[in-house]
PDB file of C-alpha atoms and ligand atoms in Angstrom:
ATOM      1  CA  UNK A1231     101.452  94.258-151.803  1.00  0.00           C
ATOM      2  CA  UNK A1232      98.339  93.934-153.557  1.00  0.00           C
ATOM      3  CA  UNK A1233      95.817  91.253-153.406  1.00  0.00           C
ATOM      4  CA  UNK A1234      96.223  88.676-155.818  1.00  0.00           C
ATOM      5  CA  UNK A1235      92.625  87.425-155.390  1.00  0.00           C
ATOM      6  CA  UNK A1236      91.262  90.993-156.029  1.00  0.00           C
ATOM      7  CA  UNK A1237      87.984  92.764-155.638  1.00  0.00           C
ATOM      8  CA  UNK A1238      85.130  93.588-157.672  1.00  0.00           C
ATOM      9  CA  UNK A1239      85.840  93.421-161.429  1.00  0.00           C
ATOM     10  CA  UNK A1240      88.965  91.637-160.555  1.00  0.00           C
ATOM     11  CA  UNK A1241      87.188  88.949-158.364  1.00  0.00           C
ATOM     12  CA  UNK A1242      86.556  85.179-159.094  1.00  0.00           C
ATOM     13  CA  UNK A1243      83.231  86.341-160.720  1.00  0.00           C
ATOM     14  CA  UNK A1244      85.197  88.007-163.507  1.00  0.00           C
ATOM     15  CA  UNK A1245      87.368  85.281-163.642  1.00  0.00           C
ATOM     16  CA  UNK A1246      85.123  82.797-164.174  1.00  0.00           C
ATOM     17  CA  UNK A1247      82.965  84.430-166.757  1.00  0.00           C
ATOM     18  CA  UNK A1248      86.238  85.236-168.951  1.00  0.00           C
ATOM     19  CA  UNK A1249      87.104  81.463-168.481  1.00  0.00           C
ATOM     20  CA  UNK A1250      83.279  80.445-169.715  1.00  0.00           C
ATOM     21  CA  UNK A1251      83.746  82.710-172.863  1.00  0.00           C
ATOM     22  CA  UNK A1252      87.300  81.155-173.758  1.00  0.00           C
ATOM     23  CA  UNK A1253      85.567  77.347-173.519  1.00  0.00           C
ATOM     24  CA  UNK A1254      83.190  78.677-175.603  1.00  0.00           C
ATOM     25  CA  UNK A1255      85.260  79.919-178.222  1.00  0.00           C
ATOM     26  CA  UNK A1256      86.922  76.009-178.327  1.00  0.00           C
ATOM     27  CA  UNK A1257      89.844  76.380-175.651  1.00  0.00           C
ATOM     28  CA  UNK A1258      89.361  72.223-174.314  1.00  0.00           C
ATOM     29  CA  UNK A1259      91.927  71.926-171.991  1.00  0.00           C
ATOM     30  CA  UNK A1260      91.005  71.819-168.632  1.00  0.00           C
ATOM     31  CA  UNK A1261      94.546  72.812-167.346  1.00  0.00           C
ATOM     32  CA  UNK A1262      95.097  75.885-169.386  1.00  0.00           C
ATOM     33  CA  UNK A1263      91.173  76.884-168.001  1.00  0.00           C
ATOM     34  CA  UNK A1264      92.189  76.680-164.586  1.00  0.00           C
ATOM     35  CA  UNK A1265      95.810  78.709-164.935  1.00  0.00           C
ATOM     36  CA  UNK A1266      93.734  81.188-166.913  1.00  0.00           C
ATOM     37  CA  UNK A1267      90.860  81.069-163.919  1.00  0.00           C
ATOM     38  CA  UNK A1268      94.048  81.585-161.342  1.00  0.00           C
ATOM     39  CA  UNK A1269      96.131  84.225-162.758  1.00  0.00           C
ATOM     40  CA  UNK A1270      95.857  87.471-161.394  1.00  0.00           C
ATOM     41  CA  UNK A1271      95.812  88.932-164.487  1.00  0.00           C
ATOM     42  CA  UNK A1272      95.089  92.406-162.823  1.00  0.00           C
ATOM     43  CA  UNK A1273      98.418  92.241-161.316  1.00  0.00           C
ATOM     44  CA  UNK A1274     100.327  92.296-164.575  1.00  0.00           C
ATOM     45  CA  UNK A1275      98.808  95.837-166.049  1.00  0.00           C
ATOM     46  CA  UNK A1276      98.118  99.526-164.741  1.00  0.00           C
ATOM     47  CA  UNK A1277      96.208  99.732-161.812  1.00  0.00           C
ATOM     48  CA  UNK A1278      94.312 102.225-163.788  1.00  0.00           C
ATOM     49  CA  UNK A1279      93.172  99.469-166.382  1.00  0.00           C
ATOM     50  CA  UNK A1280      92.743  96.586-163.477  1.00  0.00           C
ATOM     51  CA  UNK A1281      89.074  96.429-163.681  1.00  0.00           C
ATOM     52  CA  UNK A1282      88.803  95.437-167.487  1.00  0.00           C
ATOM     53  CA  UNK A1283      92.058  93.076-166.781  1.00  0.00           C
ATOM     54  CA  UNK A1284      89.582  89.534-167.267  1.00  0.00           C
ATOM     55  CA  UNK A1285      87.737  90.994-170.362  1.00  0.00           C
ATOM     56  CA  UNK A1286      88.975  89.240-173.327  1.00  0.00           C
ATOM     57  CA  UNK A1287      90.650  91.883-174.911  1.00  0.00           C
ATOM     58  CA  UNK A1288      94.583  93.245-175.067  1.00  0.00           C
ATOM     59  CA  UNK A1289      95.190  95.872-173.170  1.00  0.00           C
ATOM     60  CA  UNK A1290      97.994  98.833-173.319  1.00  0.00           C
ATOM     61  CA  UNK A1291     101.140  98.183-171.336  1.00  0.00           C
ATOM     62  CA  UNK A1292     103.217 101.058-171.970  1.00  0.00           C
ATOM     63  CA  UNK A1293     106.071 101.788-175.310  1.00  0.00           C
ATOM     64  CA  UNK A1294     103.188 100.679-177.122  1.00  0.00           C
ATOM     65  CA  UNK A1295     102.952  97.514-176.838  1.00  0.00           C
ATOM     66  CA  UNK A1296     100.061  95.483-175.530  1.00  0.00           C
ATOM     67  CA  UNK A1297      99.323  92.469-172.620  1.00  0.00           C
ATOM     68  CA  UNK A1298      98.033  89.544-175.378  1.00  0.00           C
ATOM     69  CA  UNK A1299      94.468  89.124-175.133  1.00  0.00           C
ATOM     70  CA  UNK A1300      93.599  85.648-173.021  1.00  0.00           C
ATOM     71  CA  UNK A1301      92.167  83.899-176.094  1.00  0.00           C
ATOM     72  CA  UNK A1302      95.426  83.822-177.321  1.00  0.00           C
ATOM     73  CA  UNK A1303      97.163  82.929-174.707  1.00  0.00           C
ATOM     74  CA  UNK A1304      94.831  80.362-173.765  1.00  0.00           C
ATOM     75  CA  UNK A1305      95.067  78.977-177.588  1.00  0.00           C
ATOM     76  CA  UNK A1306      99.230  79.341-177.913  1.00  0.00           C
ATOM     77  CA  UNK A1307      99.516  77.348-174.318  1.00  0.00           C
ATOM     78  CA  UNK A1308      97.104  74.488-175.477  1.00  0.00           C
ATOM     79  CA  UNK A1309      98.909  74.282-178.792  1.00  0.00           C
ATOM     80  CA  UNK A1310     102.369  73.583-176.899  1.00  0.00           C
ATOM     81  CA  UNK A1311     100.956  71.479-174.856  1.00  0.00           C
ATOM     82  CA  UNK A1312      99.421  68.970-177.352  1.00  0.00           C
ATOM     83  CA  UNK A1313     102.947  68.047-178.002  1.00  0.00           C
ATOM     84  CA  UNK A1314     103.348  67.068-174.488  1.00  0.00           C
ATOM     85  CA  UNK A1315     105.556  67.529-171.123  1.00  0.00           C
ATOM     86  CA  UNK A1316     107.158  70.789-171.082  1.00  0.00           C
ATOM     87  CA  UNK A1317     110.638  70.516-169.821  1.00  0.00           C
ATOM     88  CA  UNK A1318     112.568  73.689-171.122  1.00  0.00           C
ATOM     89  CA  UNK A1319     110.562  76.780-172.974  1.00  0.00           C
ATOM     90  CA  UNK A1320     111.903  79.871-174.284  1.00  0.00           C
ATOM     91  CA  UNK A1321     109.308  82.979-174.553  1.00  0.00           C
ATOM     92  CA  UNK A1322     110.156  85.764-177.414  1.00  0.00           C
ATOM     93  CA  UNK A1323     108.194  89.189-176.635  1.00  0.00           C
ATOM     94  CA  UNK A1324     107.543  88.777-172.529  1.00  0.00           C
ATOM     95  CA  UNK A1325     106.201  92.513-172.483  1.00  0.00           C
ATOM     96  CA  UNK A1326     103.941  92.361-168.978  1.00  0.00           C
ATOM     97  CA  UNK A1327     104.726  88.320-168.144  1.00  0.00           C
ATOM     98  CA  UNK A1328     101.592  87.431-168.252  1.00  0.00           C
ATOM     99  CA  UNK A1329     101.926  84.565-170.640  1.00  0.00           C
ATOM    100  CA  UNK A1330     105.666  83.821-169.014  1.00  0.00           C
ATOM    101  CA  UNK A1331     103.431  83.477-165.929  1.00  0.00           C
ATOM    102  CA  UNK A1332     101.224  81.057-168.044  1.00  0.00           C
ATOM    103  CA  UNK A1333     103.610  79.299-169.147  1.00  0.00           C
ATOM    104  CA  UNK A1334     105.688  79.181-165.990  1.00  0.00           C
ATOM    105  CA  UNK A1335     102.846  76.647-164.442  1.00  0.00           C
ATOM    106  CA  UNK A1336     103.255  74.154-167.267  1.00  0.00           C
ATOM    107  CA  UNK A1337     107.201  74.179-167.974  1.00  0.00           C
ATOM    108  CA  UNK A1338     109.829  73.227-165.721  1.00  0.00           C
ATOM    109  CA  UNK A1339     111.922  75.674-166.795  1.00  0.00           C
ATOM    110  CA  UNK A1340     110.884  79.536-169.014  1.00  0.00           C
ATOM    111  CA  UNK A1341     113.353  81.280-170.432  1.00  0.00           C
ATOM    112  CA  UNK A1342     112.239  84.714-171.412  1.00  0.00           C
ATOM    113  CA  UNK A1343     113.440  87.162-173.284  1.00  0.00           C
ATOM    114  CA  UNK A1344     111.769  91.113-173.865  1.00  0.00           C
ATOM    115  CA  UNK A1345     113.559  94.156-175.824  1.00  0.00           C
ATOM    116  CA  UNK A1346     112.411  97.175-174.016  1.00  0.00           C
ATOM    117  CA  UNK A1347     114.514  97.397-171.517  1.00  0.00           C
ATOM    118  CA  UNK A1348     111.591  99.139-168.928  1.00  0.00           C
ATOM    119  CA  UNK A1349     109.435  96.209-169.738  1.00  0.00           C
ATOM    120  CA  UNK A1350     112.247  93.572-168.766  1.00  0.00           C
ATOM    121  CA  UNK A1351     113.090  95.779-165.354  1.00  0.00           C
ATOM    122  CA  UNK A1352     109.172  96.015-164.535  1.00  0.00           C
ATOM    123  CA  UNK A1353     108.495  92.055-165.397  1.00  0.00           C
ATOM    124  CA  UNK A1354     111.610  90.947-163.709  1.00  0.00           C
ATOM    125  CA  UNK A1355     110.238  92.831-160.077  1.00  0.00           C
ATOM    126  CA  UNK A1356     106.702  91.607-160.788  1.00  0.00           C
ATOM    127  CA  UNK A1357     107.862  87.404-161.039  1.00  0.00           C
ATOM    128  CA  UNK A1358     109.928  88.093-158.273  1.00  0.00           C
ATOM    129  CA  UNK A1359     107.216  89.400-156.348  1.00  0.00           C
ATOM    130  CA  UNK A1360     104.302  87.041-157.363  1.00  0.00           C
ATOM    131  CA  UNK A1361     106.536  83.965-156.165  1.00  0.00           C
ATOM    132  CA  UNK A1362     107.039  82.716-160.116  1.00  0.00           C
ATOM    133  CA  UNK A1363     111.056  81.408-159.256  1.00  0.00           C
ATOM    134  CA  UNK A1364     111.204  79.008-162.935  1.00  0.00           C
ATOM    135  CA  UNK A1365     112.109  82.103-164.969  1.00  0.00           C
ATOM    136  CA  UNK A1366     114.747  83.390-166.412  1.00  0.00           C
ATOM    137  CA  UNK A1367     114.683  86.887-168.273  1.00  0.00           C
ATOM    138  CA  UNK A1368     117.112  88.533-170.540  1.00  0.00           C
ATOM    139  CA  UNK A1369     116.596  91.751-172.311  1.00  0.00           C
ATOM    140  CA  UNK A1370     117.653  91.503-175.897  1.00  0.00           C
ATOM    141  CA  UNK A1371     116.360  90.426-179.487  1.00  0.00           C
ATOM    142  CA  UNK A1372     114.285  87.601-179.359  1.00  0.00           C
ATOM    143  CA  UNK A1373     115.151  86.854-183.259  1.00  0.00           C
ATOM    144  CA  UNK A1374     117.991  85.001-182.490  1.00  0.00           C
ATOM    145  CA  UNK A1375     116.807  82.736-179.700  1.00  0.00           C
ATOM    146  CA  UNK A1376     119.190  81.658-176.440  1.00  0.00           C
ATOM    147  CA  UNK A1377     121.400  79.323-178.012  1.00  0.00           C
ATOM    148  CA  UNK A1378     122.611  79.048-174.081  1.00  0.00           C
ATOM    149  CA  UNK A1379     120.132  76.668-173.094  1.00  0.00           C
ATOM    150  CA  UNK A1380     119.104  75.347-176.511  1.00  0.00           C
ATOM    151  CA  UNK A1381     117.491  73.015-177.092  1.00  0.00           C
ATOM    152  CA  UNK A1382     113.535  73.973-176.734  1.00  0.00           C
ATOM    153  CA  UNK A1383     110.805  71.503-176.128  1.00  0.00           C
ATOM    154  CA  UNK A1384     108.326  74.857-176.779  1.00  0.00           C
ATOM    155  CA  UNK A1385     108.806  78.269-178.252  1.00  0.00           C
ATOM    156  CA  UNK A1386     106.326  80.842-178.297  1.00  0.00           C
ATOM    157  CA  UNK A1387     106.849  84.241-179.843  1.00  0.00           C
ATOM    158  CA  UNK A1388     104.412  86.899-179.247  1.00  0.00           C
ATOM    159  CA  UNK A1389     105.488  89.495-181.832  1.00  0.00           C
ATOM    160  CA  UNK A1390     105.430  89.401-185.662  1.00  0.00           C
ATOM    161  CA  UNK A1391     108.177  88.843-188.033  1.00  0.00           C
ATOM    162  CA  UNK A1392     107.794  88.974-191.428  1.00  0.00           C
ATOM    163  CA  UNK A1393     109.101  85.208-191.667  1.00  0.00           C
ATOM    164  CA  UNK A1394     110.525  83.276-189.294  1.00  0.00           C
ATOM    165  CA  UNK A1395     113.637  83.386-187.946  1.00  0.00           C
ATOM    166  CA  UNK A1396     115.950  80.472-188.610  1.00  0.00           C
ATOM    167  CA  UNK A1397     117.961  80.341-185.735  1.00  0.00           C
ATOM    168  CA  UNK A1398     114.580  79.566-183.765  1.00  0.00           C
ATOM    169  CA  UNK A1399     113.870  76.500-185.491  1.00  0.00           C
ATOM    170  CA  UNK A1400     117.294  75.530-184.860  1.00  0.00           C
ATOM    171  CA  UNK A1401     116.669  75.652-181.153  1.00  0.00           C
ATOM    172  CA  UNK A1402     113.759  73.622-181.211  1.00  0.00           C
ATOM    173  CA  UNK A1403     114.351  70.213-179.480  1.00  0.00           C
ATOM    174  CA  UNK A1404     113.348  66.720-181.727  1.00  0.00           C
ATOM    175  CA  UNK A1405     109.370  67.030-181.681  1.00  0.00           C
ATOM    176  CA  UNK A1406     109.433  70.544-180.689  1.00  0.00           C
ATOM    177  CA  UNK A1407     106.778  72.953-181.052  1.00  0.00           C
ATOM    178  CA  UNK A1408     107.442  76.362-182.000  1.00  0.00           C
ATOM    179  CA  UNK A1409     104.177  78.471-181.778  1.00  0.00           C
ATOM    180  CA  UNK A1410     104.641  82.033-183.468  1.00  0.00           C
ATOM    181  CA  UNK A1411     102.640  85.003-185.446  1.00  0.00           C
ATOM    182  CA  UNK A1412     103.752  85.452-189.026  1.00  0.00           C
ATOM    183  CA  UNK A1413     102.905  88.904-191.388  1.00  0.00           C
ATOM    184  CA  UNK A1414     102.659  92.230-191.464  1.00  0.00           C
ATOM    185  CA  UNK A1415     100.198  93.733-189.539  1.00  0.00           C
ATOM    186  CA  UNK A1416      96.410  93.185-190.939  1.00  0.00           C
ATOM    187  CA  UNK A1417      97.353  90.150-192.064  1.00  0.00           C
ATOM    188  CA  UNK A1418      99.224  87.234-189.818  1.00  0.00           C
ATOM    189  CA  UNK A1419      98.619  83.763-189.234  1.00  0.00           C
ATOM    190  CA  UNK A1420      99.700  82.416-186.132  1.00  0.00           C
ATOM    191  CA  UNK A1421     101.584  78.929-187.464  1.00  0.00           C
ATOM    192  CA  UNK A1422     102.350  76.073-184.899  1.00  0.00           C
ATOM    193  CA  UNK A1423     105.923  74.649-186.426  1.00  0.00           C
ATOM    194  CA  UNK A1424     107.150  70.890-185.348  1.00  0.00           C
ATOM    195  CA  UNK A1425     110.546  69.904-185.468  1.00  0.00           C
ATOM    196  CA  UNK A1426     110.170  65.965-186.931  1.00  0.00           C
ATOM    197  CA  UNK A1427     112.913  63.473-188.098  1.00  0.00           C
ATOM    198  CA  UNK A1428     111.623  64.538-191.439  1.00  0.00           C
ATOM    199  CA  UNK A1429     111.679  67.777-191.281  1.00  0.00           C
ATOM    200  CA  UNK A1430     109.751  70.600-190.124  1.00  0.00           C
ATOM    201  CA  UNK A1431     105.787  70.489-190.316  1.00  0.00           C
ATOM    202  CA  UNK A1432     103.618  73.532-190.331  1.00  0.00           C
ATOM    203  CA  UNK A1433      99.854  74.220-189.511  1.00  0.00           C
ATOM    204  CA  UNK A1434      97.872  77.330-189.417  1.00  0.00           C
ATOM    205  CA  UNK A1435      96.314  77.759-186.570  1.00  0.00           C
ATOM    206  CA  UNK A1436      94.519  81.036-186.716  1.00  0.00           C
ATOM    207  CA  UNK A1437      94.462  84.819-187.850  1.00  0.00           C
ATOM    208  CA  UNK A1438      95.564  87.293-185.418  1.00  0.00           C
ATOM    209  CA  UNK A1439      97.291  90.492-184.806  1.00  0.00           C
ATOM    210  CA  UNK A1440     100.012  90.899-182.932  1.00  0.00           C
ATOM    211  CA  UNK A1441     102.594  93.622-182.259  1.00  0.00           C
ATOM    212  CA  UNK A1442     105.826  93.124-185.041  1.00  0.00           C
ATOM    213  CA  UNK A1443     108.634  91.993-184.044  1.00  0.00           C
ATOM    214  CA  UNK A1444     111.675  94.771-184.148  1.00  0.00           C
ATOM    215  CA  UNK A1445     115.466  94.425-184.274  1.00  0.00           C
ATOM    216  CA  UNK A1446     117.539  95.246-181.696  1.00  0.00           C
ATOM    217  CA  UNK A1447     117.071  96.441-177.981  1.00  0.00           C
ATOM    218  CA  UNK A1448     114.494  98.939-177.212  1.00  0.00           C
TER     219      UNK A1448
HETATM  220  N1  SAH B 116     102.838  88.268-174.124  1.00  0.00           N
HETATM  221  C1  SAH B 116     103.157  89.656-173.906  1.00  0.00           C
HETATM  222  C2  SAH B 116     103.036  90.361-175.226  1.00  0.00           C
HETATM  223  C3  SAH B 116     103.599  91.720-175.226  1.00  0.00           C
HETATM  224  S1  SAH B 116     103.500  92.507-176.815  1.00  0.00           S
HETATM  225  C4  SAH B 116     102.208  90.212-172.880  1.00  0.00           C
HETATM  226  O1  SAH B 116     101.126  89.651-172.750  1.00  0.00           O
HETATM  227  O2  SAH B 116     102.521  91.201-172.213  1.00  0.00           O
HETATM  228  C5  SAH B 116     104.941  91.864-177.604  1.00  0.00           C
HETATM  229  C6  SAH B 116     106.250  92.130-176.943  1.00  0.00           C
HETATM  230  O3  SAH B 116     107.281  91.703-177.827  1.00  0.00           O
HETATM  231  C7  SAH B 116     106.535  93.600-176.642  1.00  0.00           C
HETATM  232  O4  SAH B 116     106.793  93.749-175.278  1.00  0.00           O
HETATM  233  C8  SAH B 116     107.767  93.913-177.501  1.00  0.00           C
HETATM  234  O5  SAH B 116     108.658  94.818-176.884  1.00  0.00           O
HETATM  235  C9  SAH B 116     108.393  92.540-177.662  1.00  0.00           C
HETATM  236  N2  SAH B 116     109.278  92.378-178.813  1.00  0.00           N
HETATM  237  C10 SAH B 116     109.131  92.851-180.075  1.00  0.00           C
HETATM  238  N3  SAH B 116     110.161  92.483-180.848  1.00  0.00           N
HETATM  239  C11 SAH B 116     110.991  91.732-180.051  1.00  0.00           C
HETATM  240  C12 SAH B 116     112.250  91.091-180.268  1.00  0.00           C
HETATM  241  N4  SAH B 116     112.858  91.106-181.454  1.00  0.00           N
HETATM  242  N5  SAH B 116     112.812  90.443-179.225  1.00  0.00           N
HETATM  243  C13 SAH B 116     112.221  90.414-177.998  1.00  0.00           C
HETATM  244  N6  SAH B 116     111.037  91.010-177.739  1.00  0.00           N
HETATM  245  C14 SAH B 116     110.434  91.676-178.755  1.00  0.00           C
END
């Protein structure tokens, strides 16, 4: 197995630094800091790539798709936790699991779901294997949610659809927080969505660009 404190570029040196530049770019919480510090990011992407894995960039993780760069994960997790304890929490776009890992140390309960089947076989081994035992994975299309175990104190979508999908909203719990990109590519805005007894609220919360989100299994 391989070392999940890592060496050189992958050490606590590395870690730190990357964890400076996110409080300096206005991530507060002190929580989200210290998962990001503790993650062993280098464990969720080709060996090949492990020494840039605490820069603050995305990084390729096979099919084309890409890990999320830590900003943004740092940002989405902060955003879902403003809205308090995280009981249940339902992740659309899991590609490597490193935000399912994330998110696994501030939910009670992640349920996951990834397209590409290869992805969802690889992440599957990996949570296994790094001791994360609150997840549950399904390969399909996130678009229409997991009624199953609806409803969703959080939901965090790391792919772009060109609006957003009802049948997420639906699933949000009263005073839910959906977190998701929304645009075609060049142009999205990440919008936090609350779920209030008036209705549903919506802030932008950034520009960003994330992979789109596709229909059907991969
Ligand atoms: N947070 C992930 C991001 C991976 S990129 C990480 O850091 O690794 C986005 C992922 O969303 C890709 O793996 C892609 O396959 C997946 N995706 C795209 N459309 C989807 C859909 N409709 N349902 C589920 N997953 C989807």
């Amino acid at each position: 197995m391989k070392d999940a404190r890592g060496i050189g570029m992958t050490s606590q040196r590395a870690r730190d630094r990357l964890v400076a530049q996110l409080r300096d770019m206005g991530i507060r919480s002190t929580r989200v800091l210290d998962i990001i510090r503790t993650t062993p990011r280098h464990l969720f992407i080709d060996e090949a790539l492990a020494s840039r894995a605490y820069e603050n960039i995305p990084l390729p993780i096979g099919h084309g798709q890409t890990i999320s760069q830590p900003y943004i994960v740092a940002r989405m997790t902060e955003a879902l936790l403003e809205g308090g304890p995280l009981r249940k929490v339902l992740e659309i776009g899991a590609g490597c699991g490193y935000q399912t890992a994330v998110l696994a140390q501030v939910a009670e309960q992640v349920y996951a779901i990834e397209r590409i089947g290869d992805l969802t076989d690889k992440l599957r081994e990996r949570l296994l294997r790094l001791g994360y035992r609150n997840v549950r994975l399904r390969r399909g299309d996130g678009a229409a949610g997991w009624p199953l175990h609806a409803p969703y104190d959080a939901i965090l979508v790391a792919a772009a659809p060109l609006g957003v999908p009802p049948a997420l909203k639906e699933q949000l719990a009263p005073g839910g927080r959906l977190i998701i990109p929304v645009g075609a590519s060049g142009s999205q805005q990440l919008m936090l969505i609350t779920k209030t007894p008036q209705g549903f609220g919506e802030t932008l919360l950034d520009w960003v660009s994330f992979v789109p989100m596709l229909e059907g299994v991969g």
